XYZ file of N, CA and C in Angstrom:
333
model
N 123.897 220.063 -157.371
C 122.451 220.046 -157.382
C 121.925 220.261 -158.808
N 122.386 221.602 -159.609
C 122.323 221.285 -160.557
C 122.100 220.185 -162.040
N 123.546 219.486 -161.652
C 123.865 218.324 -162.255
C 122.650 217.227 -161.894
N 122.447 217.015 -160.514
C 121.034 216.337 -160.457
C 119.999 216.596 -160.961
N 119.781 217.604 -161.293
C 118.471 218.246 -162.006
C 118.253 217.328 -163.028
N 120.087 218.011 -163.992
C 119.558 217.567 -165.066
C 119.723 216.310 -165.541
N 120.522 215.277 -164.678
C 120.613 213.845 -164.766
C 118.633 213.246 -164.490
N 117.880 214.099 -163.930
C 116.652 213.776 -163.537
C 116.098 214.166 -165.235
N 116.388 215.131 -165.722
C 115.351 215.346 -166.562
C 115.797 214.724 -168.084
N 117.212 214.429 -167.949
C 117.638 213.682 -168.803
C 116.796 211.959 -168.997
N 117.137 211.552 -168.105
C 116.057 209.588 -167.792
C 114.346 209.997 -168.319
N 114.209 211.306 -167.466
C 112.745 211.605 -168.104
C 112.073 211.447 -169.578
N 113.296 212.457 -170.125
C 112.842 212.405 -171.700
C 113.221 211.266 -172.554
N 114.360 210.311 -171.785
C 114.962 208.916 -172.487
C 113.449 208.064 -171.992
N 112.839 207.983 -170.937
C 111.859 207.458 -171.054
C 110.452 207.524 -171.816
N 110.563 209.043 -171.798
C 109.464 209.501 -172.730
C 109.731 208.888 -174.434
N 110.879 209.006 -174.828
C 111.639 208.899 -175.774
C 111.163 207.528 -176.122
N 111.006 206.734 -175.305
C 111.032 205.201 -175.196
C 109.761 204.471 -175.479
N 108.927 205.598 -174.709
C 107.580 205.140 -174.343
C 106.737 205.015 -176.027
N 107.056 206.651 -176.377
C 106.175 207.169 -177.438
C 106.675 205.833 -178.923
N 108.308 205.424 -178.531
C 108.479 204.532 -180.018
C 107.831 203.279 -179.911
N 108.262 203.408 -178.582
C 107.110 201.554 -178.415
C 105.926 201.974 -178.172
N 105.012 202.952 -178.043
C 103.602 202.973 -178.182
C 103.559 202.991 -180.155
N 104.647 203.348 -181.136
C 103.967 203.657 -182.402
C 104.225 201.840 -182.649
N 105.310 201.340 -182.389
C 105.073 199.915 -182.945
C 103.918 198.943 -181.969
N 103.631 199.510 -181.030
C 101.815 198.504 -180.706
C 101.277 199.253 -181.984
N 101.513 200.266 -182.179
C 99.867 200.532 -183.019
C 100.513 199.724 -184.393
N 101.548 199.681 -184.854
C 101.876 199.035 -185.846
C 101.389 197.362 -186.010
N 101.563 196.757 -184.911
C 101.584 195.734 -184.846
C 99.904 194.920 -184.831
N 98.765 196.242 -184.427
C 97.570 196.292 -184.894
C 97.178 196.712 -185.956
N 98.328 196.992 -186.930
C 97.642 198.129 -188.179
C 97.562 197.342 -189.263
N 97.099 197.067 -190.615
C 97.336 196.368 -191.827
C 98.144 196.567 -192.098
N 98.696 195.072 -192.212
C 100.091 194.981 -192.191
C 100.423 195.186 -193.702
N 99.505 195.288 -195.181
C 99.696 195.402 -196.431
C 99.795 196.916 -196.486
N 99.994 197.844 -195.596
C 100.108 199.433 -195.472
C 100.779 199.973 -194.660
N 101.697 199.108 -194.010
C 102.546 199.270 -192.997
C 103.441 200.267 -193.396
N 104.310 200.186 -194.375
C 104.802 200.873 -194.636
C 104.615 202.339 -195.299
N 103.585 202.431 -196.198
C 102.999 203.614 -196.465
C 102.078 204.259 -195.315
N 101.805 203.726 -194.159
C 101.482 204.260 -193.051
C 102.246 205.077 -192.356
N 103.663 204.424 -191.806
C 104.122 204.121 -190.564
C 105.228 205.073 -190.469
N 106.337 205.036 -192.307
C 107.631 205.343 -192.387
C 107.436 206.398 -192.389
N 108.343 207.096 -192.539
C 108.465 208.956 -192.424
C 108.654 209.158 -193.814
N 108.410 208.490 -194.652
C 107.658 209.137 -196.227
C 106.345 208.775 -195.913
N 105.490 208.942 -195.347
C 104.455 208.766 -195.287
C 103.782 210.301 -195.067
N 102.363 210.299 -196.089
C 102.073 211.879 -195.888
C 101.278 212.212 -195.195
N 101.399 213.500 -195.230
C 100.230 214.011 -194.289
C 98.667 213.432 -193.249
N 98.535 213.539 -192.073
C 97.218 212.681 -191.843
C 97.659 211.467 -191.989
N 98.888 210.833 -191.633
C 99.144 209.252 -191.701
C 99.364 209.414 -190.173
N 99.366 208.180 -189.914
C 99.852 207.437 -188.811
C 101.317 207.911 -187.767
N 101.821 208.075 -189.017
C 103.548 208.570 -189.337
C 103.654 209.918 -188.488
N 102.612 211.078 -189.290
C 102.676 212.447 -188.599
C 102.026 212.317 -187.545
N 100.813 211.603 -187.327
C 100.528 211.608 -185.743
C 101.674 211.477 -184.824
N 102.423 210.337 -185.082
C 103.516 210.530 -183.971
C 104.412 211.360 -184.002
N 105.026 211.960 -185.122
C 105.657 213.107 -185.707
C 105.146 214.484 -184.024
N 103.845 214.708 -184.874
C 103.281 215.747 -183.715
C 103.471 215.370 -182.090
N 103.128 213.979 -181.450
C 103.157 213.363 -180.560
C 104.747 213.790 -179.560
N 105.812 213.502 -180.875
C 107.118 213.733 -180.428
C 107.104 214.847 -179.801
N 107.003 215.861 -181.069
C 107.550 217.328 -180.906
C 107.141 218.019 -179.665
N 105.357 217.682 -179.620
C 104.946 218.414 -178.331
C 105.377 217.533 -176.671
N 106.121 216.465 -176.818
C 106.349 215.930 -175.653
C 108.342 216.071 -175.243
N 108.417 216.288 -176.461
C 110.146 216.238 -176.117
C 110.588 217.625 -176.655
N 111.182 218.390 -175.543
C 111.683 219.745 -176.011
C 113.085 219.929 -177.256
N 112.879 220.495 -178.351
C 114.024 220.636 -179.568
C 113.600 219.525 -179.696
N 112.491 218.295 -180.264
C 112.293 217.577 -180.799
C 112.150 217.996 -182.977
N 111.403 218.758 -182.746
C 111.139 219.751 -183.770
C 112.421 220.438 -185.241
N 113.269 220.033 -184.091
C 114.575 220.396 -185.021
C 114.881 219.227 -186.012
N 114.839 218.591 -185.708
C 115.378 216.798 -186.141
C 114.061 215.931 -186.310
N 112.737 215.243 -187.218
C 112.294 214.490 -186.988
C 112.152 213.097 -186.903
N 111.741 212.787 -186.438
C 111.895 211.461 -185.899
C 111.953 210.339 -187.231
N 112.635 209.175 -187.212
C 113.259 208.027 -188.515
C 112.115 207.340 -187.875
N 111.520 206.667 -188.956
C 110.654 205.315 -189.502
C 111.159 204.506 -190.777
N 111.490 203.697 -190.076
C 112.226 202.730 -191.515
C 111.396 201.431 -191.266
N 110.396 201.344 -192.320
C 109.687 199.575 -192.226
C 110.390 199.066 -194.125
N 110.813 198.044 -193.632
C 111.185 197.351 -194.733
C 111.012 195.719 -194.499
N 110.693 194.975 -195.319
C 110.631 193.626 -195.659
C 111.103 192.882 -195.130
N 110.765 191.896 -194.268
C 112.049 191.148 -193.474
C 112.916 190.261 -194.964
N 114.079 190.528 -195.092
C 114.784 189.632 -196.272
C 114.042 189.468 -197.730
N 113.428 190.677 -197.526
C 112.647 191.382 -198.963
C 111.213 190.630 -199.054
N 110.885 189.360 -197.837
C 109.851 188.707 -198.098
C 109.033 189.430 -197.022
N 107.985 189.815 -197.759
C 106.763 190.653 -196.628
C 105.990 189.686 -195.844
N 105.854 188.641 -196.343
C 105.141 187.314 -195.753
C 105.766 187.113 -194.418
N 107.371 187.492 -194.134
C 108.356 186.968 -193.125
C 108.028 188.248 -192.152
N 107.059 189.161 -192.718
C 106.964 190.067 -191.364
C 107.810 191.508 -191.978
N 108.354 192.258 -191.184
C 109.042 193.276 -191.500
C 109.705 194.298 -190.578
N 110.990 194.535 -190.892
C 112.047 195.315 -189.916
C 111.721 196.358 -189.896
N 111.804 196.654 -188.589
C 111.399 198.608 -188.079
C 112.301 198.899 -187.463
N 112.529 200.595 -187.540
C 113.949 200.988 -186.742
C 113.662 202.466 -186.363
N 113.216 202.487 -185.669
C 112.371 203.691 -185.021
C 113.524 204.648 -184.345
N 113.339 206.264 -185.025
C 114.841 206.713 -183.893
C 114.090 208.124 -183.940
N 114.062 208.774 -182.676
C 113.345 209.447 -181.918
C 114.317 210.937 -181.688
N 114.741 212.000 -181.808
C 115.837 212.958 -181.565
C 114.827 213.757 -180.407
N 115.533 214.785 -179.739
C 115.432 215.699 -179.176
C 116.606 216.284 -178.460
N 116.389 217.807 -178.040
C 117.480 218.603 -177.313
C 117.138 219.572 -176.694
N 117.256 219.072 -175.366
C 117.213 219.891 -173.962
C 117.406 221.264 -174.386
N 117.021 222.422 -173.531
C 117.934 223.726 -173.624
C 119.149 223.825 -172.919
N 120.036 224.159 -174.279
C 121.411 224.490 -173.290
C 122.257 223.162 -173.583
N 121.501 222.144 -174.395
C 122.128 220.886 -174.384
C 122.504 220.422 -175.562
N 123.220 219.293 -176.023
C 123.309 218.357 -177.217
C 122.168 217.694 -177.652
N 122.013 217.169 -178.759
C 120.790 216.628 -178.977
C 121.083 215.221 -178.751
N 119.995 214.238 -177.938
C 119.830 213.007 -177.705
C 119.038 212.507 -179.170
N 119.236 211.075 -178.870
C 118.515 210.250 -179.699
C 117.993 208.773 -178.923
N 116.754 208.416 -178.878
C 116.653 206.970 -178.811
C 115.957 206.173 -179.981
N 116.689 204.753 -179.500
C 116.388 204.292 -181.411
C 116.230 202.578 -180.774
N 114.837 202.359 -181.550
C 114.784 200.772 -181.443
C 114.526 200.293 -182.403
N 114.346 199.064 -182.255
C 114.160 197.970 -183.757
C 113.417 196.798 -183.471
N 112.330 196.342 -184.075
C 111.673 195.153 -184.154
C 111.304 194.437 -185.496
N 110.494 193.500 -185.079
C 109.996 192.874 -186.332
C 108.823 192.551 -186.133
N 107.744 193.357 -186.792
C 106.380 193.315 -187.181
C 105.793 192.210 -188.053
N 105.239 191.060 -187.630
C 104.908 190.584 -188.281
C 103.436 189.848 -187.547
N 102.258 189.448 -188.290
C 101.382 189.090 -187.944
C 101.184 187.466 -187.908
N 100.345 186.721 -186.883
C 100.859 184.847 -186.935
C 99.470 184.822 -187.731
């Protein structure tokens, strides 16, 4: 019973996990795309885009806080015109547990 618990609360936070990276690339994919990257990546400072989801994580995924979350926007093939690669990776850790990660990747680009 146990083990069910935590197989339940495990899918929970992989979904949560899931939800929050693909909610930051919609907002990416609405954002100016000439600031994408000084927005979006996790060098991005304070009051960006970046720490909103930063905060977003921490308070939704427990031991998120330990590890923050990767934003990598770079150039598709160094040409910004071609759009640009994202690789979004999300940590957290249960109590009592290992730390998870979910991690996706797209390509932002505007037609």
């Amino acid at each position: 019973q146990a083990r069910a618990i935590q197989n339940t609360d495990d899918a929970q936070y992989r979904s949560e996990a899931a939800f929050l990276a693909n909610d930051l690339l919609g907002r990416m994919w609405t954002s100016n795309q000439t600031t994408l990257a000084a927005d979006f990546a996790d060098t991005a400072g304070s009051l960006s885009p970046y720490d909103d989801f930063k905060t977003l994580v921490q308070a939704r995924l427990p031991g998120a806080s330990a590890t923050d979350p990767t934003v990598t926007v770079a150039p598709r093939f160094g040409d910004p015109s071609l759009g640009y690669d994202v690789v979004i990776t999300v940590f957290w850790q249960p109590p009592g547990d290992v730390q998870h990660r979910y991690q996706t990747s797209a390509t932002v680009k505007l037609n």
